[in-house]
Short mmCIF file of C-alpha atoms and ligand atoms in Angstrom, two decimals:
data_model
loop_
_atom_site.label_atom_id
_atom_site.label_comp_id
_atom_site.label_asym_id
_atom_site.label_seq_id
_atom_site.Cartn_x
_atom_site.Cartn_y
_atom_site.Cartn_z
CA MET A 1 -3.03 20.46 -4.61
CA ALA A 2 -1.41 19.51 -1.90
CA PHE A 3 -2.66 17.90 2.30
CA LYS A 4 -1.47 17.02 5.72
CA HIS A 5 -2.45 14.12 5.61
CA LEU A 6 -3.85 10.50 4.61
CA LEU A 7 -6.46 8.97 6.41
CA GLY A 8 -9.05 7.31 4.59
CA LEU A 9 -11.06 8.17 0.88
CA GLU A 10 -14.66 9.26 2.68
CA GLU A 11 -13.05 12.26 3.73
CA LEU A 12 -11.28 12.66 0.05
CA SER A 13 -12.81 14.33 -2.80
CA LYS A 14 -13.63 13.29 -6.62
CA THR A 15 -11.41 15.49 -7.83
CA ASP A 16 -8.56 14.96 -4.49
CA ILE A 17 -8.66 11.16 -5.01
CA GLU A 18 -8.16 12.31 -9.45
CA SER A 19 -5.95 14.29 -8.56
CA ILE A 20 -3.41 10.94 -6.58
CA LEU A 21 -4.18 8.91 -9.69
CA THR A 22 -3.11 10.94 -11.97
CA SER A 23 0.40 12.08 -9.95
CA ALA A 24 0.38 8.32 -9.82
CA LYS A 25 0.44 7.74 -13.44
CA SER A 26 4.14 10.54 -13.41
CA PHE A 27 5.15 8.56 -11.22
CA LYS A 28 5.07 5.26 -12.65
CA GLU A 29 6.67 6.78 -15.56
CA VAL A 30 10.01 7.13 -13.48
CA PHE A 31 9.84 3.21 -13.39
CA THR A 32 11.26 2.75 -17.20
CA ARG A 33 13.83 5.20 -16.38
CA SER A 34 17.63 3.75 -15.95
CA VAL A 35 17.55 5.80 -13.32
CA LYS A 36 14.68 5.15 -10.67
CA LYS A 37 14.81 7.54 -8.93
CA VAL A 38 13.67 11.56 -8.71
CA PRO A 39 14.78 14.01 -6.14
CA ALA A 40 11.23 15.37 -4.98
CA LEU A 41 11.69 14.40 -1.17
CA ILE A 42 15.73 14.67 -0.76
CA GLY A 43 16.24 15.73 2.99
CA LYS A 44 13.14 15.14 3.36
CA THR A 45 12.50 11.34 6.09
CA VAL A 46 9.95 8.77 6.12
CA VAL A 47 9.03 6.52 9.00
CA ASN A 48 7.19 3.14 8.61
CA LEU A 49 5.10 2.13 11.45
CA PHE A 50 4.45 -0.74 11.78
CA PHE A 51 2.34 -2.24 14.24
CA GLU A 52 0.65 -5.37 12.15
CA PRO A 53 2.25 -7.69 9.64
CA SER A 54 2.87 -6.69 5.74
CA THR A 55 4.41 -7.58 3.13
CA ARG A 56 3.63 -5.65 -0.19
CA THR A 57 2.32 -2.40 2.42
CA ARG A 58 5.45 -1.71 3.76
CA THR A 59 8.64 -2.79 1.25
CA SER A 60 6.40 -0.37 -1.36
CA PHE A 61 5.94 2.68 0.96
CA GLU A 62 9.80 2.07 1.54
CA LEU A 63 10.55 1.26 -2.64
CA ALA A 64 8.11 4.10 -2.72
CA ALA A 65 10.24 6.81 -0.27
CA LYS A 66 13.27 5.67 -1.28
CA ARG A 67 12.32 6.05 -5.27
CA LEU A 68 11.88 9.69 -3.88
CA SER A 69 15.31 10.15 -2.57
CA ALA A 70 14.02 10.42 0.81
CA ASP A 71 15.60 8.81 4.28
CA VAL A 72 13.18 5.70 5.12
CA ILE A 73 13.36 4.13 8.79
CA ASN A 74 11.30 1.05 9.20
CA PHE A 75 9.89 0.98 12.29
CA THR A 76 8.01 -2.61 13.47
CA ALA A 77 6.11 -3.23 16.86
CA SER A 78 8.37 -6.61 17.69
CA GLY A 79 11.45 -5.63 18.88
CA SER A 80 10.08 -2.21 19.78
CA SER A 81 9.69 -0.86 23.34
CA VAL A 82 6.15 -1.07 22.34
CA SER A 83 6.41 -4.26 24.01
CA LYS A 84 7.84 -2.99 27.43
CA GLY A 85 3.78 -0.87 27.51
CA GLU A 86 5.17 2.64 25.06
CA THR A 87 1.70 3.95 24.53
CA LEU A 88 1.42 4.29 20.25
CA ILE A 89 1.54 8.77 21.13
CA ASP A 90 4.80 7.81 23.80
CA THR A 91 6.07 5.83 20.25
CA ALA A 92 5.23 8.00 17.80
CA LYS A 93 6.58 11.09 19.92
CA THR A 94 10.42 9.07 20.39
CA ILE A 95 9.87 8.51 16.23
CA GLU A 96 9.19 12.30 15.99
CA ALA A 97 12.49 13.26 17.59
CA LEU A 98 14.27 12.15 15.21
CA ALA A 99 12.78 14.59 13.74
CA SER A 100 10.14 12.43 10.47
CA ASP A 101 8.78 14.40 8.00
CA ILE A 102 6.32 11.57 7.41
CA ILE A 103 4.92 8.97 9.55
CA VAL A 104 3.08 6.01 7.42
CA MET A 105 1.71 3.84 9.94
CA ARG A 106 -0.53 0.10 10.19
CA HIS A 107 -2.58 -0.84 13.78
CA SER A 108 -4.42 -2.97 14.90
CA GLU A 109 -7.22 -0.62 16.23
CA SER A 110 -9.87 1.48 13.44
CA GLY A 111 -8.85 5.56 14.62
CA ALA A 112 -5.47 4.95 15.30
CA ALA A 113 -4.67 6.84 12.12
CA SER A 114 -6.35 9.38 13.11
CA LEU A 115 -5.81 9.32 16.15
CA LEU A 116 -1.99 10.08 15.86
CA SER A 117 -2.81 13.23 13.48
CA LYS A 118 -3.71 14.83 16.00
CA ASN A 119 -0.84 13.94 18.36
CA VAL A 120 2.24 14.47 16.17
CA ARG A 121 2.81 17.46 13.56
CA SER A 122 4.45 14.46 11.01
CA SER A 123 1.90 14.37 8.40
CA VAL A 124 0.74 10.90 8.74
CA VAL A 125 -0.53 7.88 6.10
CA ASN A 126 -3.10 5.72 6.95
CA ALA A 127 -1.39 2.05 6.19
CA GLY A 128 -4.58 -0.31 6.87
CA ASP A 129 -6.00 0.73 10.36
CA GLY A 130 -8.38 -2.26 11.80
CA MET A 131 -11.22 -2.83 10.29
CA HIS A 132 -11.90 1.20 9.23
CA GLU A 133 -9.87 2.31 5.83
CA HIS A 134 -6.64 1.31 3.73
CA PRO A 135 -6.26 4.62 1.34
CA THR A 136 -3.65 3.42 -0.59
CA GLN A 137 -4.14 -0.21 -1.10
CA GLY A 138 -7.72 1.87 -2.27
CA LEU A 139 -6.64 3.88 -4.57
CA LEU A 140 -3.97 1.23 -6.45
CA ASP A 141 -6.88 -1.03 -6.89
CA MET A 142 -8.32 2.04 -8.87
CA PHE A 143 -5.53 3.44 -10.31
CA THR A 144 -5.26 -0.41 -11.90
CA MET A 145 -7.97 -0.28 -13.16
CA LEU A 146 -7.63 2.73 -14.68
CA GLU A 147 -4.63 1.71 -16.75
CA HIS A 148 -7.43 -1.31 -17.69
CA LYS A 149 -10.41 -0.22 -18.57
CA GLY A 150 -9.43 3.62 -18.84
CA ARG A 151 -12.12 4.66 -16.78
CA ILE A 152 -13.72 4.49 -13.64
CA GLU A 153 -17.20 6.75 -14.00
CA GLY A 154 -19.58 3.06 -14.71
CA LEU A 155 -17.42 0.83 -13.93
CA ASN A 156 -19.68 -2.33 -12.54
CA VAL A 157 -17.08 -3.32 -9.51
CA VAL A 158 -18.01 -6.40 -7.43
CA ILE A 159 -15.80 -6.46 -4.50
CA VAL A 160 -16.00 -10.75 -2.72
CA GLY A 161 -15.73 -11.86 0.49
CA ASP A 162 -15.55 -10.93 4.31
CA ILE A 163 -16.45 -7.75 4.03
CA LEU A 164 -17.24 -6.31 7.57
CA HIS A 165 -13.36 -7.23 8.50
CA SER A 166 -12.78 -5.70 5.66
CA ARG A 167 -10.49 -1.86 5.24
CA VAL A 168 -9.96 -2.81 2.18
CA ALA A 169 -13.20 -2.96 1.02
CA ARG A 170 -14.36 0.14 2.65
CA SER A 171 -11.81 2.39 0.64
CA ASN A 172 -12.38 0.96 -2.08
CA ILE A 173 -16.30 1.60 -1.79
CA TYR A 174 -15.45 5.37 -0.77
CA GLY A 175 -13.65 6.33 -3.41
CA LEU A 176 -15.24 4.03 -6.25
CA ILE A 177 -18.05 5.54 -5.50
CA LYS A 178 -17.23 9.27 -5.35
CA LEU A 179 -15.52 8.88 -9.03
CA GLY A 180 -18.67 7.15 -10.29
CA ALA A 181 -18.73 3.07 -10.34
CA ASN A 182 -21.17 0.63 -9.75
CA VAL A 183 -20.69 -1.46 -6.92
CA THR A 184 -22.08 -4.95 -6.07
CA LEU A 185 -21.00 -6.54 -2.61
CA CYS A 186 -20.79 -10.44 -2.48
CA GLY A 187 -20.31 -12.74 0.39
CA PRO A 188 -21.85 -15.15 3.16
CA PRO A 189 -25.20 -12.59 4.72
CA THR A 190 -22.79 -12.30 8.19
CA LEU A 191 -20.23 -10.68 6.57
CA VAL A 192 -21.52 -8.42 4.32
CA PRO A 193 -22.94 -5.07 6.66
CA SER A 194 -25.17 -2.93 5.12
CA PHE A 195 -23.72 0.18 3.93
CA SER A 196 -26.29 3.19 5.21
CA GLY A 197 -26.48 5.67 2.57
CA LEU A 198 -24.18 4.55 0.10
CA PRO A 199 -25.44 3.12 -3.12
CA VAL A 200 -24.36 -0.34 -3.04
CA ARG A 201 -26.32 -3.22 -4.32
CA ILE A 202 -26.16 -6.07 -2.24
CA GLU A 203 -25.65 -9.71 -3.87
CA TYR A 204 -25.22 -12.97 -1.99
CA ASP A 205 -25.55 -15.48 -5.32
CA LEU A 206 -21.31 -15.26 -6.69
CA THR A 207 -22.68 -16.65 -10.28
CA LYS A 208 -25.49 -13.71 -10.26
CA ALA A 209 -23.17 -10.86 -8.77
CA LEU A 210 -20.33 -11.51 -12.19
CA GLU A 211 -22.73 -12.06 -15.42
CA ASN A 212 -22.37 -7.69 -15.26
CA ALA A 213 -18.92 -7.71 -13.77
CA ASP A 214 -16.04 -5.42 -15.27
CA VAL A 215 -14.03 -6.01 -11.92
CA VAL A 216 -13.82 -7.86 -9.60
CA ASN A 217 -12.24 -7.87 -6.43
CA ILE A 218 -11.89 -11.45 -3.88
CA LEU A 219 -11.28 -10.17 -0.70
CA ARG A 220 -9.73 -12.90 2.14
CA ILE A 221 -11.49 -13.91 5.23
CA GLN A 222 -9.74 -12.02 8.18
CA ARG A 223 -10.16 -14.76 10.84
CA GLU A 224 -7.66 -12.36 13.46
CA ARG A 225 -10.53 -10.07 13.55
CA MET A 226 -13.25 -12.35 14.37
CA ASP A 227 -14.96 -12.90 16.87
CA ALA A 228 -17.40 -15.41 16.79
CA ASN A 229 -18.56 -17.95 13.49
CA TYR A 230 -19.54 -16.04 10.56
CA PHE A 231 -19.68 -18.96 8.45
CA PRO A 232 -20.38 -22.80 9.52
CA SER A 233 -16.82 -23.84 7.18
CA LEU A 234 -14.48 -23.05 5.10
CA ARG A 235 -14.99 -25.80 2.63
CA GLU A 236 -18.84 -24.08 2.60
CA TYR A 237 -17.29 -20.72 1.53
CA THR A 238 -14.89 -21.65 -0.55
CA LYS A 239 -18.10 -23.46 -2.28
CA PHE A 240 -20.80 -20.64 -2.39
CA PHE A 241 -17.84 -17.47 -2.78
CA GLY A 242 -14.40 -18.92 -3.46
CA LEU A 243 -13.55 -17.49 -7.48
CA THR A 244 -13.25 -21.15 -9.36
CA THR A 245 -12.71 -21.36 -13.12
CA ASP A 246 -17.10 -22.67 -13.04
CA LYS A 247 -18.65 -19.34 -11.25
CA LEU A 248 -15.80 -17.65 -13.88
CA ALA A 249 -17.69 -18.43 -16.97
CA HIS A 250 -20.81 -16.25 -16.06
CA ALA A 251 -18.91 -13.34 -16.12
CA PRO A 252 -17.99 -11.31 -19.16
CA LYS A 253 -14.63 -12.70 -21.31
CA ASP A 254 -12.34 -9.59 -20.28
CA ILE A 255 -13.18 -9.22 -16.98
CA LEU A 256 -10.23 -8.36 -14.93
CA ILE A 257 -9.43 -10.16 -11.55
CA MET A 258 -8.25 -8.61 -8.44
CA HIS A 259 -6.62 -9.09 -5.00
CA PRO A 260 -5.13 -7.11 -2.63
CA GLY A 261 -3.14 -9.83 -1.30
CA PRO A 262 -2.08 -11.77 0.96
CA MET A 263 -4.50 -14.72 -1.06
CA ASN A 264 -5.56 -17.74 0.47
CA ARG A 265 -4.98 -20.19 -2.42
CA GLY A 266 -7.50 -23.07 -2.54
CA VAL A 267 -10.53 -20.92 -0.21
CA GLU A 268 -11.55 -17.09 -1.92
CA ILE A 269 -9.11 -17.75 -5.01
CA ALA A 270 -8.74 -20.73 -6.98
CA HIS A 271 -5.07 -21.28 -8.35
CA GLU A 272 -5.97 -21.38 -12.04
CA VAL A 273 -7.98 -18.08 -11.54
CA ALA A 274 -5.40 -16.25 -9.69
CA ASP A 275 -2.85 -16.65 -12.09
CA CYS A 276 -4.95 -17.29 -15.44
CA LYS A 277 -4.69 -14.10 -17.92
CA ASN A 278 -7.35 -12.18 -16.88
CA SER A 279 -5.88 -11.65 -13.51
CA VAL A 280 -3.33 -8.38 -11.99
CA ILE A 281 -3.04 -8.75 -8.48
CA THR A 282 0.75 -8.81 -9.15
CA GLU A 283 0.35 -5.17 -11.48
CA GLN A 284 -1.67 -3.96 -8.92
CA VAL A 285 1.25 -4.51 -5.75
CA THR A 286 3.92 -2.58 -8.97
CA ASN A 287 0.74 0.02 -8.83
CA GLY A 288 1.32 0.92 -4.78
CA VAL A 289 4.53 1.88 -6.02
CA ALA A 290 3.32 4.79 -8.06
CA VAL A 291 0.38 5.79 -5.82
CA ARG A 292 2.69 5.64 -2.90
CA MET A 293 5.08 8.09 -4.64
CA ALA A 294 2.54 10.33 -4.88
CA VAL A 295 0.77 10.09 -2.26
CA LEU A 296 3.98 10.68 0.64
CA PHE A 297 5.23 13.20 -2.79
CA LEU A 298 1.28 14.79 -1.96
CA VAL A 299 2.10 15.21 1.82
CA SER A 300 5.54 16.10 1.48
CA GLY A 301 3.90 19.76 -0.16
CA ALA A 302 7.24 19.75 -2.17
CA LYS A 303 6.80 21.41 -5.20
CA GLU A 304 6.49 20.04 -8.33
CA LYS A 305 9.44 21.26 -10.10
CA ASN A 306 11.66 18.35 -7.97
CA PHE A 307 9.97 15.92 -9.86
CA GLU A 308 12.07 16.12 -12.57
CA THR A 309 15.23 14.12 -12.42
CA ASP A 310 17.63 15.60 -15.41
N1 CP B 1 -2.47 -5.46 0.65
C1 CP B 1 -2.08 -5.56 2.09
O1 CP B 1 -1.65 -4.37 2.98
O2 CP B 1 -1.05 -6.33 1.72
P1 CP B 1 -0.15 -6.80 2.94
O3 CP B 1 -0.45 -7.09 4.64
O4 CP B 1 1.27 -7.05 2.74
O5 CP B 1 0.47 -5.43 3.48
#
């Protein structure tokens, strides 16, 4: 299986998603080797083009590309000619003139990755575009669920928080539904949109939502995308939607606790919940490297034989 771009999970099939997750499992095995590197993308150039801040996504794409033996260029908007008025397409074409093969882009505008893919010859990987999608986060979240629960089909997954502004939520919803999970959305009514045509359950009471949950994925409040007051106060938000040990007492004992990061401890997640034995938040970060290796490999069109190290 190979595809030119990864723009979102909405347009991928169940088989496409399963292929990426299977490939990621093979790449994760590379982490256990003494030399954590394969020559799969030797001679290829990956450009990380980030117009918004990032800790996890940018560094893990960089590490993933390096573990595949690609050359990597990191480009951030601050300090570049973007601040002098250069357009996205002109910036991308300038980068392509440096012979890029894959452009990994994060941008504040929904649809920016799709626009880029229509204007460059490189493969484009969406590292988050506005409120639209963050496909590799959705994939790494599903990979982590699969590792711990052994399946996605039939899992009860609760996504809590600012779903309206969340590209992570959208990629999770599209991917999880395709793989047969039961998805519940929970948050203040102003922050939980209806996804017409998609089989999602909406539950405004977090303790009820947690009752049969196999997984809870907690989202932060995305103030940078808010143009109004969506709830009366942070204190009230935390009271009803912050995951605390008290609320967790309503959930099954083996519930998996996830958060894509960055976390706001004491707001959407209590300190003791973030650090409890059910939390797999740091594992999500590790798995992000394996999933992004799989995605870079698949969009590059490289052949399986280049995966061997010895
Ligand atoms: N989960 C996520 O996208 O984190 P960063 O913003 O740090 O990349």
